[in-house]
PDB file of C-alpha atoms in Angstrom:
ATOM      1  CA  PHE A   1       8.332  27.602   7.131  1.00 44.00           C
ATOM      2  CA  ARG A   2       7.651  26.992   3.426  1.00 43.00           C
ATOM      3  CA  PRO A   3      10.044  24.814   1.440  1.00 43.00           C
ATOM      4  CA  ARG A   4      11.468  26.478  -1.635  1.00 45.00           C
ATOM      5  CA  ARG A   5      10.290  25.477  -5.071  1.00 43.00           C
ATOM      6  CA  TRP A   6      11.553  22.127  -6.230  1.00 46.00           C
ATOM      7  CA  LYS A   7      14.682  22.028  -8.331  1.00 43.00           C
ATOM      8  CA  GLN A   8      13.322  19.279 -10.542  1.00 49.00           C
ATOM      9  CA  VAL A   9       9.871  18.739 -12.034  1.00 41.00           C
ATOM     10  CA  SER A  10       9.150  15.516 -13.877  1.00 46.00           C
ATOM     11  CA  LYS A  11       7.370  15.875 -17.224  1.00 49.00           C
ATOM     12  CA  SER A  12       7.040  12.133 -17.725  1.00 52.00           C
ATOM     13  CA  LYS A  13       3.658  10.425 -17.974  1.00 64.00           C
ATOM     14  CA  ALA A  14       4.813   7.705 -15.603  1.00 70.00           C
ATOM     15  CA  THR A  15       2.665   7.061 -12.568  1.00 83.00           C
ATOM     16  CA  ASN A  16       5.210   8.233 -10.002  1.00 90.00           C
ATOM     17  CA  VAL A  17       7.198  11.337  -9.166  1.00 92.00           C
ATOM     18  CA  VAL A  18      10.620  11.746  -7.525  1.00 95.00           C
ATOM     19  CA  ARG A  19      11.910  15.238  -6.746  1.00 95.00           C
ATOM     20  CA  MET A  20      14.738  16.771  -4.743  1.00 96.00           C
ATOM     21  CA  ASP A  21      15.499  20.181  -3.267  1.00 95.00           C
ATOM     22  CA  TRP A  22      18.281  21.427  -0.999  1.00 94.00           C
ATOM     23  CA  HIS A  23      18.935  24.110   1.619  1.00 95.00           C
ATOM     24  CA  THR A  24      22.187  25.481   3.022  1.00 96.00           C
ATOM     25  CA  ASN A  25      22.836  24.912   6.710  1.00 97.00           C
ATOM     26  CA  ARG A  26      24.097  28.451   7.277  1.00 96.00           C
ATOM     27  CA  THR A  27      22.646  31.616   8.750  1.00 95.00           C
ATOM     28  CA  PRO A  28      22.730  34.875   6.719  1.00 93.00           C
ATOM     29  CA  THR A  29      25.947  35.726   8.570  1.00 94.00           C
ATOM     30  CA  GLY A  30      27.561  32.416   7.610  1.00 94.00           C
ATOM     31  CA  LYS A  31      27.269  30.510  10.888  1.00 96.00           C
ATOM     32  CA  ARG A  32      26.391  26.825  10.927  1.00 95.00           C
ATOM     33  CA  SER A  33      22.718  26.212  11.697  1.00 96.00           C
ATOM     34  CA  ALA A  34      20.309  23.263  11.681  1.00 96.00           C
ATOM     35  CA  THR A  35      17.217  25.466  11.948  1.00 95.00           C
ATOM     36  CA  LYS A  36      15.999  24.894   8.388  1.00 95.00           C
ATOM     37  CA  ALA A  37      16.441  21.146   8.688  1.00 96.00           C
ATOM     38  CA  ARG A  38      14.583  21.080  12.012  1.00 96.00           C
ATOM     39  CA  LYS A  39      11.695  23.095  10.560  1.00 94.00           C
ATOM     40  CA  LEU A  40      11.482  20.705   7.631  1.00 95.00           C
ATOM     41  CA  ALA A  41      11.285  17.711   9.978  1.00 96.00           C
ATOM     42  CA  GLN A  42       8.573  19.458  11.989  1.00 94.00           C
ATOM     43  CA  TYR A  43       6.628  20.300   8.835  1.00 93.00           C
ATOM     44  CA  PHE A  44       6.860  16.765   7.438  1.00 95.00           C
ATOM     45  CA  ALA A  45       5.694  15.165  10.691  1.00 92.00           C
ATOM     46  CA  LEU A  46       3.189  17.686  12.038  1.00 89.00           C
ATOM     47  CA  GLY A  47       2.166  20.014   9.215  1.00 87.00           C
ATOM     48  CA  ARG A  48       2.301  23.787   9.013  1.00 85.00           C
ATOM     49  CA  GLY A  49       1.908  26.246  11.851  1.00 80.00           C
ATOM     50  CA  ARG A  50       3.616  27.348  15.013  1.00 79.00           C
ATOM     51  CA  THR A  51       5.320  24.872  17.305  1.00 78.00           C
ATOM     52  CA  GLN A  52       2.494  25.150  19.844  1.00 74.00           C
ATOM     53  CA  GLU A  53      -0.021  24.220  17.132  1.00 79.00           C
ATOM     54  CA  GLN A  54       2.102  21.387  15.787  1.00 78.00           C
ATOM     55  CA  ASP A  55       2.649  19.833  19.214  1.00 77.00           C
ATOM     56  CA  ILE A  56      -1.065  19.145  19.741  1.00 78.00           C
ATOM     57  CA  ARG A  57      -1.557  17.412  16.381  1.00 81.00           C
ATOM     58  CA  PRO A  58      -1.237  13.699  15.714  1.00 85.00           C
ATOM     59  CA  GLN A  59       1.839  12.780  13.707  1.00 88.00           C
ATOM     60  CA  ARG A  60       1.141  12.426   9.981  1.00 86.00           C
ATOM     61  CA  GLY A  61       3.155   9.248   9.563  1.00 93.00           C
ATOM     62  CA  GLN A  62       5.816   6.956  10.985  1.00 95.00           C
ATOM     63  CA  TRP A  63       9.470   7.931  10.560  1.00 98.00           C
ATOM     64  CA  LEU A  64      11.799   5.263   9.151  1.00 98.00           C
ATOM     65  CA  ASP A  65      15.570   5.314   8.793  1.00 98.00           C
ATOM     66  CA  GLN A  66      17.482   3.957   5.799  1.00 97.00           C
ATOM     67  CA  ASN A  67      17.395   0.452   7.325  1.00 96.00           C
ATOM     68  CA  GLY A  68      13.634   0.457   7.787  1.00 96.00           C
ATOM     69  CA  ARG A  69      13.840   0.947  11.556  1.00 97.00           C
ATOM     70  CA  GLN A  70      11.021   2.986  13.079  1.00 97.00           C
ATOM     71  CA  CYS A  71      12.130   6.241  14.716  1.00 97.00           C
ATOM     72  CA  THR A  72      10.332   8.561  17.091  1.00 97.00           C
ATOM     73  CA  HIS A  73       9.941  12.182  16.095  1.00 96.00           C
ATOM     74  CA  GLU A  74      12.293  13.221  18.907  1.00 96.00           C
ATOM     75  CA  GLU A  75      14.947  10.818  17.617  1.00 98.00           C
ATOM     76  CA  VAL A  76      14.617  12.338  14.156  1.00 98.00           C
ATOM     77  CA  LEU A  77      14.907  15.882  15.515  1.00 97.00           C
ATOM     78  CA  GLN A  78      18.069  14.919  17.382  1.00 98.00           C
ATOM     79  CA  TRP A  79      19.518  13.292  14.258  1.00 98.00           C
ATOM     80  CA  VAL A  80      18.603  16.356  12.176  1.00 98.00           C
ATOM     81  CA  ARG A  81      20.354  18.698  14.611  1.00 97.00           C
ATOM     82  CA  GLN A  82      23.516  16.593  14.560  1.00 97.00           C
ATOM     83  CA  GLN A  83      23.568  16.189  10.788  1.00 98.00           C
ATOM     84  CA  GLY A  84      22.633  19.800  10.111  1.00 97.00           C
ATOM     85  CA  MET A  85      25.489  21.126  12.202  1.00 97.00           C
ATOM     86  CA  SER A  86      28.033  18.845  10.532  1.00 96.00           C
ATOM     87  CA  HIS A  87      26.936  19.106   6.869  1.00 97.00           C
ATOM     88  CA  GLU A  88      26.732  22.022   4.470  1.00 97.00           C
ATOM     89  CA  LEU A  89      23.421  21.053   2.878  1.00 97.00           C
ATOM     90  CA  THR A  90      20.058  19.608   3.861  1.00 98.00           C
ATOM     91  CA  LEU A  91      18.458  17.587   1.062  1.00 98.00           C
ATOM     92  CA  GLN A  92      14.730  16.998   0.932  1.00 97.00           C
ATOM     93  CA  PHE A  93      12.980  14.481  -1.311  1.00 97.00           C
ATOM     94  CA  ILE A  94       9.424  13.656  -2.249  1.00 96.00           C
ATOM     95  CA  LEU A  95       8.371  10.270  -3.643  1.00 97.00           C
ATOM     96  CA  SER A  96       4.796  10.100  -4.927  1.00 94.00           C
ATOM     97  CA  VAL A  97       2.649   7.457  -6.651  1.00 93.00           C
ATOM     98  CA  LYS A  98      -0.718   7.697  -8.409  1.00 89.00           C
ATOM     99  CA  GLU A  99      -2.161   4.211  -8.871  1.00 84.00           C
ATOM    100  CA  ALA A 100      -1.724   2.301  -5.612  1.00 85.00           C
ATOM    101  CA  GLU A 101      -1.496   2.658  -1.856  1.00 88.00           C
ATOM    102  CA  LEU A 102       2.098   1.963  -0.826  1.00 92.00           C
ATOM    103  CA  THR A 103       3.226   0.989   2.643  1.00 93.00           C
ATOM    104  CA  PRO A 104       5.949   2.979   4.443  1.00 94.00           C
ATOM    105  CA  ASP A 105       8.340   0.081   3.852  1.00 96.00           C
ATOM    106  CA  ALA A 106       7.568   0.156   0.119  1.00 96.00           C
ATOM    107  CA  PHE A 107       8.528   3.828  -0.111  1.00 97.00           C
ATOM    108  CA  ASN A 108      11.656   3.126   1.909  1.00 97.00           C
ATOM    109  CA  ARG A 109      12.662   0.230  -0.366  1.00 97.00           C
ATOM    110  CA  ALA A 110      12.255   2.491  -3.390  1.00 97.00           C
ATOM    111  CA  MET A 111      14.480   5.126  -1.785  1.00 97.00           C
ATOM    112  CA  ALA A 112      17.112   2.475  -1.056  1.00 97.00           C
ATOM    113  CA  ALA A 113      16.969   1.151  -4.629  1.00 97.00           C
ATOM    114  CA  GLY A 114      18.813   4.249  -5.817  1.00 96.00           C
ATOM    115  CA  GLY A 115      22.097   3.004  -4.435  1.00 95.00           C
ATOM    116  CA  PRO A 116      24.854   4.634  -2.362  1.00 93.00           C
ATOM    117  CA  LEU A 117      24.535   8.219  -3.626  1.00 96.00           C
ATOM    118  CA  PHE A 118      22.318   8.876  -0.580  1.00 96.00           C
ATOM    119  CA  SER A 119      22.984   6.286   2.098  1.00 93.00           C
ATOM    120  CA  ASN A 120      21.622   7.884   5.268  1.00 97.00           C
ATOM    121  CA  TRP A 121      18.127   9.366   5.516  1.00 98.00           C
ATOM    122  CA  ARG A 122      14.896   9.616   7.462  1.00 98.00           C
ATOM    123  CA  LEU A 123      11.618   9.059   5.599  1.00 98.00           C
ATOM    124  CA  ILE A 124       7.995   9.683   6.557  1.00 98.00           C
ATOM    125  CA  PRO A 125       4.947   8.683   4.436  1.00 95.00           C
ATOM    126  CA  HIS A 126       1.737  10.706   4.075  1.00 91.00           C
ATOM    127  CA  ASP A 127      -1.642   9.311   3.020  1.00 80.00           C
ATOM    128  CA  ASP A 128      -3.791  12.353   3.812  1.00 75.00           C
ATOM    129  CA  THR A 129      -3.559  13.918   0.356  1.00 76.00           C
ATOM    130  CA  ARG A 130      -4.849  13.010  -3.101  1.00 78.00           C
ATOM    131  CA  TYR A 131      -1.853  10.823  -3.932  1.00 84.00           C
ATOM    132  CA  PRO A 132       0.130   8.738  -1.438  1.00 89.00           C
ATOM    133  CA  HIS A 133       3.633  10.112  -1.031  1.00 94.00           C
ATOM    134  CA  ALA A 134       6.627  10.175   1.276  1.00 96.00           C
ATOM    135  CA  HIS A 135       9.113  12.844   2.314  1.00 97.00           C
ATOM    136  CA  ALA A 136      12.746  12.123   3.100  1.00 98.00           C
ATOM    137  CA  LEU A 137      15.613  14.123   4.588  1.00 98.00           C
ATOM    138  CA  ALA A 138      19.310  13.563   3.928  1.00 98.00           C
ATOM    139  CA  PHE A 139      22.490  15.638   4.231  1.00 98.00           C
ATOM    140  CA  SER A 140      25.485  16.384   2.036  1.00 97.00           C
ATOM    141  CA  GLN A 141      28.719  18.352   2.118  1.00 95.00           C
ATOM    142  CA  GLN A 142      28.361  19.519  -1.473  1.00 93.00           C
ATOM    143  CA  GLU A 143      25.588  20.404  -3.883  1.00 92.00           C
ATOM    144  CA  VAL A 144      24.055  17.555  -5.844  1.00 91.00           C
ATOM    145  CA  HIS A 145      23.453  18.589  -9.455  1.00 92.00           C
ATOM    146  CA  ILE A 146      20.252  17.096 -10.806  1.00 92.00           C
ATOM    147  CA  LYS A 147      21.688  16.902 -14.327  1.00 93.00           C
ATOM    148  CA  SER A 148      24.736  14.959 -13.209  1.00 95.00           C
ATOM    149  CA  GLN A 149      25.096  11.364 -14.354  1.00 95.00           C
ATOM    150  CA  ALA A 150      25.214  10.114 -10.768  1.00 95.00           C
ATOM    151  CA  TYR A 151      21.965  11.793  -9.780  1.00 96.00           C
ATOM    152  CA  GLN A 152      20.156  10.833 -12.981  1.00 96.00           C
ATOM    153  CA  ALA A 153      21.111   7.185 -12.442  1.00 96.00           C
ATOM    154  CA  TRP A 154      19.855   7.341  -8.844  1.00 97.00           C
ATOM    155  CA  TRP A 155      16.639   9.074  -9.929  1.00 96.00           C
ATOM    156  CA  LEU A 156      15.825   6.474 -12.596  1.00 96.00           C
ATOM    157  CA  LYS A 157      16.443   3.572 -10.202  1.00 96.00           C
ATOM    158  CA  VAL A 158      14.133   5.032  -7.571  1.00 97.00           C
ATOM    159  CA  ARG A 159      11.369   5.661 -10.105  1.00 95.00           C
ATOM    160  CA  ALA A 160      11.699   2.137 -11.485  1.00 95.00           C
ATOM    161  CA  ALA A 161      11.450   0.792  -7.938  1.00 96.00           C
ATOM    162  CA  LEU A 162       8.300   2.831  -7.309  1.00 95.00           C
ATOM    163  CA  GLU A 163       6.725   1.348 -10.443  1.00 94.00           C
ATOM    164  CA  ARG A 164       7.557  -2.171  -9.233  1.00 94.00           C
ATOM    165  CA  GLU A 165       6.097  -1.425  -5.821  1.00 95.00           C
ATOM    166  CA  GLN A 166       2.907  -0.123  -7.434  1.00 92.00           C
ATOM    167  CA  VAL A 167       2.554  -3.261  -9.571  1.00 91.00           C
ATOM    168  CA  SER A 168       3.016  -5.480  -6.512  1.00 91.00           C
ATOM    169  CA  ALA A 169       0.492  -3.448  -4.530  1.00 88.00           C
ATOM    170  CA  ARG A 170      -2.098  -3.636  -7.311  1.00 86.00           C
ATOM    171  CA  GLU A 171      -1.610  -7.405  -7.689  1.00 88.00           C
ATOM    172  CA  TRP A 172      -2.083  -7.879  -3.953  1.00 84.00           C
ATOM    173  CA  GLN A 173      -5.256  -5.778  -4.026  1.00 80.00           C
ATOM    174  CA  LEU A 174      -6.638  -7.901  -6.894  1.00 83.00           C
ATOM    175  CA  GLU A 175      -5.830 -11.104  -5.014  1.00 82.00           C
ATOM    176  CA  GLN A 176      -7.661  -9.787  -1.969  1.00 79.00           C
ATOM    177  CA  ALA A 177     -10.694  -8.895  -4.104  1.00 78.00           C
ATOM    178  CA  ARG A 178     -10.726 -12.364  -5.700  1.00 81.00           C
ATOM    179  CA  ALA A 179     -10.453 -14.034  -2.302  1.00 79.00           C
ATOM    180  CA  GLU A 180     -13.393 -12.018  -1.005  1.00 78.00           C
ATOM    181  CA  GLU A 181     -15.419 -12.909  -4.111  1.00 76.00           C
ATOM    182  CA  MET A 182     -14.709 -16.609  -3.626  1.00 76.00           C
ATOM    183  CA  GLN A 183     -15.801 -16.388   0.004  1.00 76.00           C
ATOM    184  CA  VAL A 184     -19.089 -14.805  -1.022  1.00 75.00           C
ATOM    185  CA  GLU A 185     -19.689 -17.488  -3.660  1.00 69.00           C
ATOM    186  CA  ALA A 186     -18.822 -20.265  -1.227  1.00 70.00           C
ATOM    187  CA  ALA A 187     -21.299 -18.894   1.290  1.00 72.00           C
ATOM    188  CA  HIS A 188     -24.146 -19.093  -1.253  1.00 68.00           C
ATOM    189  CA  GLU A 189     -23.241 -22.252  -3.168  1.00 64.00           C
ATOM    190  CA  PRO A 190     -22.539 -25.747  -1.766  1.00 58.00           C
ATOM    191  CA  SER A 191     -19.209 -27.221  -2.766  1.00 64.00           C
ATOM    192  CA  GLN A 192     -18.997 -29.706  -5.617  1.00 64.00           C
ATOM    193  CA  ALA A 193     -18.180 -32.507  -3.186  1.00 62.00           C
ATOM    194  CA  VAL A 194     -21.256 -31.751  -1.080  1.00 65.00           C
ATOM    195  CA  ARG A 195     -23.498 -31.659  -4.165  1.00 66.00           C
ATOM    196  CA  LYS A 196     -22.093 -34.976  -5.392  1.00 68.00           C
ATOM    197  CA  GLN A 197     -22.560 -36.574  -1.989  1.00 71.00           C
ATOM    198  CA  ARG A 198     -26.182 -35.461  -1.824  1.00 68.00           C
ATOM    199  CA  ALA A 199     -26.873 -36.698  -5.361  1.00 70.00           C
ATOM    200  CA  MET A 200     -25.381 -40.129  -4.534  1.00 72.00           C
ATOM    201  CA  ALA A 201     -27.478 -40.326  -1.376  1.00 69.00           C
ATOM    202  CA  LEU A 202     -30.612 -39.591  -3.386  1.00 63.00           C
ATOM    203  CA  GLU A 203     -29.724 -42.259  -5.944  1.00 68.00           C
ATOM    204  CA  GLN A 204     -29.161 -44.841  -3.217  1.00 68.00           C
ATOM    205  CA  GLU A 205     -32.506 -44.010  -1.676  1.00 59.00           C
ATOM    206  CA  GLN A 206     -34.157 -44.424  -5.057  1.00 59.00           C
ATOM    207  CA  HIS A 207     -32.679 -47.915  -5.537  1.00 59.00           C
ATOM    208  CA  SER A 208     -33.533 -48.890  -1.993  1.00 58.00           C
ATOM    209  CA  PHE A 209     -37.167 -47.942  -2.336  1.00 46.00           C
ATOM    210  CA  GLU A 210     -37.469 -49.576  -5.741  1.00 51.00           C
ATOM    211  CA  ARG A 211     -36.388 -52.893  -4.181  1.00 52.00           C
ATOM    212  CA  SER A 212     -38.589 -52.498  -1.145  1.00 47.00           C
ATOM    213  CA  VAL A 213     -41.954 -54.110  -0.796  1.00 43.00           C
ATOM    214  CA  ALA A 214     -43.655 -50.826  -0.215  1.00 47.00           C
ATOM    215  CA  GLY A 215     -46.421 -49.873  -2.544  1.00 48.00           C
ATOM    216  CA  PRO A 216     -45.818 -47.554  -5.485  1.00 48.00           C
ATOM    217  CA  GLU A 217     -47.660 -44.654  -3.876  1.00 50.00           C
ATOM    218  CA  GLN A 218     -45.486 -44.730  -0.748  1.00 47.00           C
ATOM    219  CA  THR A 219     -42.315 -44.999  -2.844  1.00 41.00           C
ATOM    220  CA  HIS A 220     -43.176 -41.964  -4.937  1.00 48.00           C
ATOM    221  CA  GLU A 221     -44.135 -39.981  -1.835  1.00 50.00           C
ATOM    222  CA  VAL A 222     -40.743 -40.519  -0.182  1.00 40.00           C
ATOM    223  CA  LEU A 223     -38.834 -39.812  -3.399  1.00 42.00           C
ATOM    224  CA  ASP A 224     -40.720 -36.562  -3.835  1.00 49.00           C
ATOM    225  CA  GLN A 225     -39.772 -35.629  -0.281  1.00 47.00           C
ATOM    226  CA  LEU A 226     -36.080 -36.286  -0.923  1.00 40.00           C
ATOM    227  CA  GLY A 227     -36.202 -34.353  -4.168  1.00 41.00           C
ATOM    228  CA  ALA A 228     -37.732 -31.391  -2.373  1.00 43.00           C
ATOM    229  CA  GLU A 229     -34.832 -31.372   0.107  1.00 38.00           C
ATOM    230  CA  LEU A 230     -32.311 -31.192  -2.742  1.00 38.00           C
ATOM    231  CA  SER A 231     -34.175 -28.586  -4.768  1.00 38.00           C
ATOM    232  CA  PRO A 232     -33.265 -25.515  -2.653  1.00 41.00           C
ATOM    233  CA  ASP A 233     -29.567 -26.292  -3.024  1.00 42.00           C
ATOM    234  CA  ILE A 234     -29.904 -26.701  -6.775  1.00 35.00           C
ATOM    235  CA  SER A 235     -31.891 -23.481  -6.946  1.00 40.00           C
ATOM    236  CA  GLU A 236     -29.213 -21.615  -4.988  1.00 41.00           C
ATOM    237  CA  ARG A 237     -26.545 -23.022  -7.274  1.00 36.00           C
ATOM    238  CA  ASP A 238     -28.389 -21.844 -10.374  1.00 40.00           C
ATOM    239  CA  GLN A 239     -28.799 -18.388  -8.874  1.00 41.00           C
ATOM    240  CA  ALA A 240     -25.116 -18.227  -7.949  1.00 39.00           C
ATOM    241  CA  GLN A 241     -24.150 -19.082 -11.506  1.00 38.00           C
ATOM    242  CA  ALA A 242     -26.461 -16.486 -13.034  1.00 39.00           C
ATOM    243  CA  PRO A 243     -24.734 -13.746 -15.079  1.00 37.00           C
ATOM    244  CA  GLY A 244     -23.685 -10.695 -13.087  1.00 36.00           C
ATOM    245  CA  ARG A 245     -23.499 -12.416  -9.688  1.00 32.00           C
ATOM    246  CA  GLY A 246     -20.415 -11.774  -7.558  1.00 33.00           C
ATOM    247  CA  LEU A 247     -18.228  -8.845  -6.638  1.00 29.00           C
ATOM    248  CA  GLU A 248     -17.098  -6.348  -9.240  1.00 31.00           C
ATOM    249  CA  LEU A 249     -13.312  -5.925  -9.370  1.00 29.00           C
TER     250      LEU A 249
END
């Protein structure tokens, strides 16, 4: 089963895409049927091919309902059959982003941000293509015109939500990279408190030996020994502060 061409193609340069298509839940003779909706659910979860081929594949993602609850594929198929037999139209959506990896919940929040125009759906994310995206299924008794004010308002809200989710995802990724960089630096460079403590210990040893009755040669020998113990740490610090050291973001 191949979905029909999309009814709406975004020409914007924004970093996300939201599209919708619809199918009638009728046979050529006019009888109610949920076959198209069921095939869409199968395709979204298991890819193309015959049922026997689909059944042996791992599921491409985790189904979520409009409340964020995880659903099994069998639960979704049952819901699709019920909705398809009681509604005139099956609506299918695709939500796609270009600049960040979004979680299933992030896609679901974006779908919900559109408001009550579509209040009941099942969504499944895919991350096995060039851009992360999610598919969603909903049902309606009448055609939804993409040029209508209601749909345009919903569409803009969902796209704005996807942009916000991308920004949050990128910020989190940067924070993770910075945290990893700090861990690497900490592993190679003693903390400021440790360096200060070692310097104070060396100074105390210097004063102690200066007041001692030991001869000058013995005093200098011990001080040289203490200085040698501190030198590797200072050397490591200088290397850690050299230009270009650390992780690239």
